[in-house]
Amino acid sequence: MKKLNELLFRLRALFRRGRLESEMQEEMRHHVEMSVREGAQDGMAPDDAYHAAQRKFGNVGAIQETARDGRGFAWLENAVSDIRYGVRVLLRAPGFALAAIVSLAIGVGANTAVFSIVNGVLLRPLPYPDAERLVTVWTENRRQGANRQTSAYANIADWRKTAQTLQDIAMYDPVSLVVTSGEPRRISGLLVSANLGTALRVQPRIGRMFTEEDAARSAPVAILSHAAWLKHHGGAEDTLGRKIQIDGRPIEIVGVMPEGFYFSDKNTEVWLPLAPPAANDGANVRGVGALRVIARLAPGIPLTQAQSELSAIAAALEREHPANRELGVQLVPLAEQLVGRDLRNALALLLAAVGAVLLIACSNVGNLMLARGLARQREFAMRISLGATRGRLVAQLLIENVVLCVVAAGLGLLLASLTVDAVRTLAPAGIPRLDEITVDLRMLGFALGLSLASVCVFGLLPALQCTRRDALSMLRNSSRDSSEAPRGRRLRNALVIAEFALAVMLFAGAGMLVRSFMNLMAVDPGYRTENLLVAPLRLPASRPAGDTIPFTAALIERIRVLPGVTGVAVSEEAMLGDRNARIIIVDGGAATDTAPLRLPLATEAVTAEYFRVMDVPLRTGRIFSDFDGPKAPLVALVNETLARQLWPTEDPVGRRFRLGPSPQLAWITVVGVVADQRRQKLDRAPIAQVFTPWAQSPSRGMNLLVRTAADPTGLTPALRAAVKSIDPSVPFEAITTVRQLLDRTVAPQRFHTQLLTTFAILALVLAGVGIFGLMHYSVARRTQEIGIRTALGATGGQIVRDVLVEGLKLAALGVAIGLAGAVVLFRMFSALLYETSAADPLSLLGAGVVLIAAAALACYLPARRASRIDPLIALRSE
């Protein structure tokens, strides 16, 4: 009976373990035969003994059928058991598990987040049908080297008539408007040609698009954005036909754009029809104009063919019209235009950086897996000697690796989600479609797959090596064998070298960006930004033009007496954007003076106090005075850049110039020269600038500049009250400091530098963990060797030195390779650097020193442990 119960127990165990059917059949046959022999020994006939065994064990065929039916459940039970065992194995080695999981989570999370950003900004199709066929059309100014300038209406009209490779050539012009219905407010608007909707393949949610008749008669009609419709009209379907006051003019709402649709600027609230200029108001003006152009490539037409045709048309217009001299045409895909070259380069650099982090993480985990696998060779040998098959051992290790990667993937997904949210919050303005970015599961799958592949490959290598060797010899020699196969040692060393090479490339790159940003922030903008407020204002078009000067005079007087105010001024612009080339003619005797010059030029009207409030030094001449009024001769101040370009060897004061080729334009006399200002971006050289008195050329759009003795932010309510007391119809909304405006111009560089520095620090930590793991494993493998050396007289210092030298050799080789790679890599991204070489010695030296120091620290800890090994314990360790 005891043997029968034992047989039944073994049969149940066989079913639970999911053995193959042939194995079960062989096992059952053996025990049935044994039972028959025992029955025969007890005096039973062979047939009776056999039937008795069958009754006790059941029919073999039935058992086999049951095994077939339950094999899937047995496999599942087996897999669950393997998962539990894998979790227990990882919990028994928390240091290894934590290092591997964190490394993989960092690599997976960082790559998923950055690829999600790159995909959302660069790769995801634009929200227009057939968006890949949309191109922007720009005037190319070869004389000034400017290849993306706005265009003149007359040239655009000829493109429309002649071009066969482009369809729906549409025009648009961003404008700032004032809504005077209810509380006055400034809004962003867009003047568009009637066919812009056709070019974009968009239809309003309700209502209609503009018609050619609307544009021809400059009809007072408007189309609202979906957001403006919801915010200001409550999403009412009867909004069509309502009228809103824009710049004091009643405008009828004829349509509402679809939800989520935007073009040019997400903040655009209203579209207005773009009227063609009258015959006497610019219809025939050529050269560089003020209109932006978008078009569609004709079906089947590549961009290169369209570019060739437009270049030929531009060449014909250049021959026919002198104003078009040295002007060409450039076509740019809309997606490329929205992103820009600088942002594209920065995102490519960040993608390369996180790719390096992922490779470092995979190398790090691979090294850890190799070390752990080699340390478990005795365990593998024992399991093989107890009957475990090679497939069973590999399956168990695969389960362990999958558990490791699943946990890392969960943490990586959480890290990616947090990173994307942080980027959306902290990223500078101007990155297109940033609010649409979501975690990209494709990149998560790719990063996880690469991690799983590396973990499985490096984790299974020791097991596969063990199964090729005799288990008994492995158990017999495990206590004495402290060596490692040369191939395995070379692989582990190569992984460490690769980690340090990639890490030093990232660290050197981050150092170059930091140096570049420091150089950028050290640039003198030419004015003092501390305690300086700026508030944009705009008088509605309903106000007579003559009201501008009295309004600004009263406003300045009202604000000047406020507590804490030390200066008030008005300027036409706060910061300068990109400028088109303008024609300037100098009145003088030199031969070159008689020829018109075309150069990028910013003209701006300012009040006399502007230069004192901004703290811009006067180099020569005088500042504007009250005598420079509307009826006085036209005067101007020029900056040093323009003075050098027009009068390089003469005193500019008293010289005259004219802004344009027309002889009817009045001459302007230079009364002074002021210092250059960097009001575009700090990394751009100052451009030529002309300042005219506010009284001689006022503008409805203006910027109020207020200098205070202390923190100016608390002055906002008083400024708003002052504006409202003079004219309640003038909107007063946005207010900021000049320091904040300047910081916005360097925000992209700061953001890219911070991100790359973060990735470089992660790479440094991962590389340090990698070499620490290598040295720790090396010391553990050489415990007996170190004990013998110590017993023979080796000192602790010698042991520490040997371990340090072993690790630092690998680190130094990786650093050398990485420094060379950093120079090559950053030559490709030199456009992101400001006054910093791609081979900046300080950045390269600093990166090398930091990585070597990190390697020394990572090697010292295992070396110190090795120096404290007791020889007697080491010799008896196995």
mmCIF file with all atom_site columns, N, CA and C in Angstrom, residues 426-460:
data_model
loop_
_atom_site.group_PDB
_atom_site.id
_atom_site.type_symbol
_atom_site.label_atom_id
_atom_site.label_alt_id
_atom_site.label_comp_id
_atom_site.label_asym_id
_atom_site.label_entity_id
_atom_site.label_seq_id
_atom_site.pdbx_PDB_ins_code
_atom_site.Cartn_x
_atom_site.Cartn_y
_atom_site.Cartn_z
_atom_site.occupancy
_atom_site.B_iso_or_equiv
_atom_site.pdbx_formal_charge
_atom_site.auth_seq_id
_atom_site.auth_comp_id
_atom_site.auth_asym_id
_atom_site.auth_atom_id
_atom_site.pdbx_PDB_model_num
ATOM 1   N N  . LEU A 1 426 ? 7.356  73.547 -18.257 1.00 0.00 ? 426 LEU A N  1
ATOM 2   C CA . LEU A 1 426 ? 8.571  74.351 -18.135 1.00 0.00 ? 426 LEU A CA 1
ATOM 3   C C  . LEU A 1 426 ? 9.156  74.793 -19.469 1.00 0.00 ? 426 LEU A C  1
ATOM 4   N N  . ALA A 1 427 ? 8.732  74.191 -20.559 1.00 0.00 ? 427 ALA A N  1
ATOM 5   C CA . ALA A 1 427 ? 9.328  74.517 -21.853 1.00 0.00 ? 427 ALA A CA 1
ATOM 6   C C  . ALA A 1 427 ? 9.030  75.964 -22.228 1.00 0.00 ? 427 ALA A C  1
ATOM 7   N N  . PRO A 1 428 ? 9.944  76.615 -22.920 1.00 0.00 ? 428 PRO A N  1
ATOM 8   C CA . PRO A 1 428 ? 9.718  78.004 -23.329 1.00 0.00 ? 428 PRO A CA 1
ATOM 9   C C  . PRO A 1 428 ? 8.633  78.102 -24.378 1.00 0.00 ? 428 PRO A C  1
ATOM 10  N N  . ALA A 1 429 ? 8.047  79.294 -24.467 1.00 0.00 ? 429 ALA A N  1
ATOM 11  C CA . ALA A 1 429 ? 7.031  79.530 -25.491 1.00 0.00 ? 429 ALA A CA 1
ATOM 12  C C  . ALA A 1 429 ? 7.674  79.458 -26.869 1.00 0.00 ? 429 ALA A C  1
ATOM 13  N N  . GLY A 1 430 ? 6.885  79.091 -27.847 1.00 0.00 ? 430 GLY A N  1
ATOM 14  C CA . GLY A 1 430 ? 7.389  79.052 -29.216 1.00 0.00 ? 430 GLY A CA 1
ATOM 15  C C  . GLY A 1 430 ? 7.590  77.658 -29.762 1.00 0.00 ? 430 GLY A C  1
ATOM 16  N N  . ILE A 1 431 ? 7.546  76.618 -28.909 1.00 0.00 ? 431 ILE A N  1
ATOM 17  C CA . ILE A 1 431 ? 7.655  75.251 -29.411 1.00 0.00 ? 431 ILE A CA 1
ATOM 18  C C  . ILE A 1 431 ? 6.290  74.838 -29.924 1.00 0.00 ? 431 ILE A C  1
ATOM 19  N N  . PRO A 1 432 ? 6.149  74.580 -31.209 1.00 0.00 ? 432 PRO A N  1
ATOM 20  C CA . PRO A 1 432 ? 4.814  74.307 -31.771 1.00 0.00 ? 432 PRO A CA 1
ATOM 21  C C  . PRO A 1 432 ? 4.255  72.974 -31.297 1.00 0.00 ? 432 PRO A C  1
ATOM 22  N N  . ARG A 1 433 ? 2.928  72.960 -31.087 1.00 0.00 ? 433 ARG A N  1
ATOM 23  C CA . ARG A 1 433 ? 2.152  71.748 -30.782 1.00 0.00 ? 433 ARG A CA 1
ATOM 24  C C  . ARG A 1 433 ? 2.612  71.056 -29.506 1.00 0.00 ? 433 ARG A C  1
ATOM 25  N N  . LEU A 1 434 ? 3.250  71.813 -28.600 1.00 0.00 ? 434 LEU A N  1
ATOM 26  C CA . LEU A 1 434 ? 3.756  71.196 -27.380 1.00 0.00 ? 434 LEU A CA 1
ATOM 27  C C  . LEU A 1 434 ? 2.623  70.705 -26.497 1.00 0.00 ? 434 LEU A C  1
ATOM 28  N N  . ASP A 1 435 ? 1.499  71.414 -26.481 1.00 0.00 ? 435 ASP A N  1
ATOM 29  C CA . ASP A 1 435 ? 0.391  71.013 -25.623 1.00 0.00 ? 435 ASP A CA 1
ATOM 30  C C  . ASP A 1 435 ? -0.327 69.769 -26.142 1.00 0.00 ? 435 ASP A C  1
ATOM 31  N N  . GLU A 1 436 ? -0.003 69.313 -27.359 1.00 0.00 ? 436 GLU A N  1
ATOM 32  C CA . GLU A 1 436 ? -0.636 68.125 -27.925 1.00 0.00 ? 436 GLU A CA 1
ATOM 33  C C  . GLU A 1 436 ? 0.168  66.852 -27.666 1.00 0.00 ? 436 GLU A C  1
ATOM 34  N N  . ILE A 1 437 ? 1.316  66.982 -27.032 1.00 0.00 ? 437 ILE A N  1
ATOM 35  C CA . ILE A 1 437 ? 2.221  65.837 -26.876 1.00 0.00 ? 437 ILE A CA 1
ATOM 36  C C  . ILE A 1 437 ? 1.677  64.879 -25.830 1.00 0.00 ? 437 ILE A C  1
ATOM 37  N N  . THR A 1 438 ? 1.705  63.600 -26.141 1.00 0.00 ? 438 THR A N  1
ATOM 38  C CA . THR A 1 438 ? 1.358  62.537 -25.212 1.00 0.00 ? 438 THR A CA 1
ATOM 39  C C  . THR A 1 438 ? 2.456  61.474 -25.260 1.00 0.00 ? 438 THR A C  1
ATOM 40  N N  . VAL A 1 439 ? 2.481  60.637 -24.226 1.00 0.00 ? 439 VAL A N  1
ATOM 41  C CA . VAL A 1 439 ? 3.493  59.579 -24.164 1.00 0.00 ? 439 VAL A CA 1
ATOM 42  C C  . VAL A 1 439 ? 3.309  58.641 -25.346 1.00 0.00 ? 439 VAL A C  1
ATOM 43  N N  . ASP A 1 440 ? 4.370  58.424 -26.095 1.00 0.00 ? 440 ASP A N  1
ATOM 44  C CA . ASP A 1 440 ? 4.316  57.594 -27.288 1.00 0.00 ? 440 ASP A CA 1
ATOM 45  C C  . ASP A 1 440 ? 4.600  56.144 -26.916 1.00 0.00 ? 440 ASP A C  1
ATOM 46  N N  . LEU A 1 441 ? 3.581  55.307 -27.045 1.00 0.00 ? 441 LEU A N  1
ATOM 47  C CA . LEU A 1 441 ? 3.716  53.907 -26.658 1.00 0.00 ? 441 LEU A CA 1
ATOM 48  C C  . LEU A 1 441 ? 4.607  53.122 -27.615 1.00 0.00 ? 441 LEU A C  1
ATOM 49  N N  . ARG A 1 442 ? 4.764  53.610 -28.857 1.00 0.00 ? 442 ARG A N  1
ATOM 50  C CA . ARG A 1 442 ? 5.657  52.914 -29.788 1.00 0.00 ? 442 ARG A CA 1
ATOM 51  C C  . ARG A 1 442 ? 7.093  52.983 -29.299 1.00 0.00 ? 442 ARG A C  1
ATOM 52  N N  . MET A 1 443 ? 7.502  54.171 -28.843 1.00 0.00 ? 443 MET A N  1
ATOM 53  C CA . MET A 1 443 ? 8.867  54.297 -28.340 1.00 0.00 ? 443 MET A CA 1
ATOM 54  C C  . MET A 1 443 ? 9.036  53.542 -27.037 1.00 0.00 ? 443 MET A C  1
ATOM 55  N N  . LEU A 1 444 ? 7.982  53.515 -26.223 1.00 0.00 ? 444 LEU A N  1
ATOM 56  C CA . LEU A 1 444 ? 8.047  52.719 -25.000 1.00 0.00 ? 444 LEU A CA 1
ATOM 57  C C  . LEU A 1 444 ? 8.284  51.253 -25.340 1.00 0.00 ? 444 LEU A C  1
ATOM 58  N N  . GLY A 1 445 ? 7.566  50.751 -26.344 1.00 0.00 ? 445 GLY A N  1
ATOM 59  C CA . GLY A 1 445 ? 7.757  49.369 -26.756 1.00 0.00 ? 445 GLY A CA 1
ATOM 60  C C  . GLY A 1 445 ? 9.147  49.116 -27.312 1.00 0.00 ? 445 GLY A C  1
ATOM 61  N N  . PHE A 1 446 ? 9.661  50.079 -28.113 1.00 0.00 ? 446 PHE A N  1
ATOM 62  C CA . PHE A 1 446 ? 11.002 49.903 -28.669 1.00 0.00 ? 446 PHE A CA 1
ATOM 63  C C  . PHE A 1 446 ? 12.056 49.880 -27.569 1.00 0.00 ? 446 PHE A C  1
ATOM 64  N N  . ALA A 1 447 ? 11.983 50.858 -26.654 1.00 0.00 ? 447 ALA A N  1
ATOM 65  C CA . ALA A 1 447 ? 12.976 50.930 -25.581 1.00 0.00 ? 447 ALA A CA 1
ATOM 66  C C  . ALA A 1 447 ? 12.893 49.702 -24.688 1.00 0.00 ? 447 ALA A C  1
ATOM 67  N N  . LEU A 1 448 ? 11.666 49.267 -24.398 1.00 0.00 ? 448 LEU A N  1
ATOM 68  C CA . LEU A 1 448 ? 11.498 48.077 -23.569 1.00 0.00 ? 448 LEU A CA 1
ATOM 69  C C  . LEU A 1 448 ? 12.014 46.840 -24.293 1.00 0.00 ? 448 LEU A C  1
ATOM 70  N N  . GLY A 1 449 ? 11.751 46.746 -25.598 1.00 0.00 ? 449 GLY A N  1
ATOM 71  C CA . GLY A 1 449 ? 12.253 45.607 -26.364 1.00 0.00 ? 449 GLY A CA 1
ATOM 72  C C  . GLY A 1 449 ? 13.767 45.555 -26.388 1.00 0.00 ? 449 GLY A C  1
ATOM 73  N N  . LEU A 1 450 ? 14.407 46.731 -26.589 1.00 0.00 ? 450 LEU A N  1
ATOM 74  C CA . LEU A 1 450 ? 15.871 46.765 -26.576 1.00 0.00 ? 450 LEU A CA 1
ATOM 75  C C  . LEU A 1 450 ? 16.409 46.377 -25.208 1.00 0.00 ? 450 LEU A C  1
ATOM 76  N N  . SER A 1 451 ? 15.766 46.870 -24.156 1.00 0.00 ? 451 SER A N  1
ATOM 77  C CA . SER A 1 451 ? 16.206 46.525 -22.807 1.00 0.00 ? 451 SER A CA 1
ATOM 78  C C  . SER A 1 451 ? 16.045 45.037 -22.551 1.00 0.00 ? 451 SER A C  1
ATOM 79  N N  . LEU A 1 452 ? 14.886 44.490 -22.942 1.00 0.00 ? 452 LEU A N  1
ATOM 80  C CA . LEU A 1 452 ? 14.644 43.068 -22.726 1.00 0.00 ? 452 LEU A CA 1
ATOM 81  C C  . LEU A 1 452 ? 15.636 42.223 -23.505 1.00 0.00 ? 452 LEU A C  1
ATOM 82  N N  . ALA A 1 453 ? 15.945 42.657 -24.735 1.00 0.00 ? 453 ALA A N  1
ATOM 83  C CA . ALA A 1 453 ? 16.907 41.896 -25.536 1.00 0.00 ? 453 ALA A CA 1
ATOM 84  C C  . ALA A 1 453 ? 18.280 41.885 -24.880 1.00 0.00 ? 453 ALA A C  1
ATOM 85  N N  . SER A 1 454 ? 18.713 43.051 -24.412 1.00 0.00 ? 454 SER A N  1
ATOM 86  C CA . SER A 1 454 ? 20.038 43.114 -23.786 1.00 0.00 ? 454 SER A CA 1
ATOM 87  C C  . SER A 1 454 ? 20.071 42.306 -22.493 1.00 0.00 ? 454 SER A C  1
ATOM 88  N N  . VAL A 1 455 ? 19.000 42.405 -21.704 1.00 0.00 ? 455 VAL A N  1
ATOM 89  C CA . VAL A 1 455 ? 18.955 41.661 -20.448 1.00 0.00 ? 455 VAL A CA 1
ATOM 90  C C  . VAL A 1 455 ? 18.959 40.162 -20.712 1.00 0.00 ? 455 VAL A C  1
ATOM 91  N N  . CYS A 1 456 ? 18.159 39.725 -21.677 1.00 0.00 ? 456 CYS A N  1
ATOM 92  C CA . CYS A 1 456 ? 18.091 38.292 -21.961 1.00 0.00 ? 456 CYS A CA 1
ATOM 93  C C  . CYS A 1 456 ? 19.404 37.767 -22.524 1.00 0.00 ? 456 CYS A C  1
ATOM 94  N N  . VAL A 1 457 ? 19.985 38.518 -23.458 1.00 0.00 ? 457 VAL A N  1
ATOM 95  C CA . VAL A 1 457 ? 21.233 38.049 -24.068 1.00 0.00 ? 457 VAL A CA 1
ATOM 96  C C  . VAL A 1 457 ? 22.328 37.911 -23.021 1.00 0.00 ? 457 VAL A C  1
ATOM 97  N N  . PHE A 1 458 ? 22.543 38.992 -22.247 1.00 0.00 ? 458 PHE A N  1
ATOM 98  C CA . PHE A 1 458 ? 23.633 38.960 -21.279 1.00 0.00 ? 458 PHE A CA 1
ATOM 99  C C  . PHE A 1 458 ? 23.290 38.106 -20.064 1.00 0.00 ? 458 PHE A C  1
ATOM 100 N N  . GLY A 1 459 ? 21.996 37.964 -19.771 1.00 0.00 ? 459 GLY A N  1
ATOM 101 C CA . GLY A 1 459 ? 21.615 37.126 -18.647 1.00 0.00 ? 459 GLY A CA 1
ATOM 102 C C  . GLY A 1 459 ? 21.700 35.646 -18.946 1.00 0.00 ? 459 GLY A C  1
ATOM 103 N N  . LEU A 1 460 ? 21.502 35.280 -20.204 1.00 0.00 ? 460 LEU A N  1
ATOM 104 C CA . LEU A 1 460 ? 21.506 33.863 -20.562 1.00 0.00 ? 460 LEU A CA 1
ATOM 105 C C  . LEU A 1 460 ? 22.895 33.342 -20.909 1.00 0.00 ? 460 LEU A C  1
#
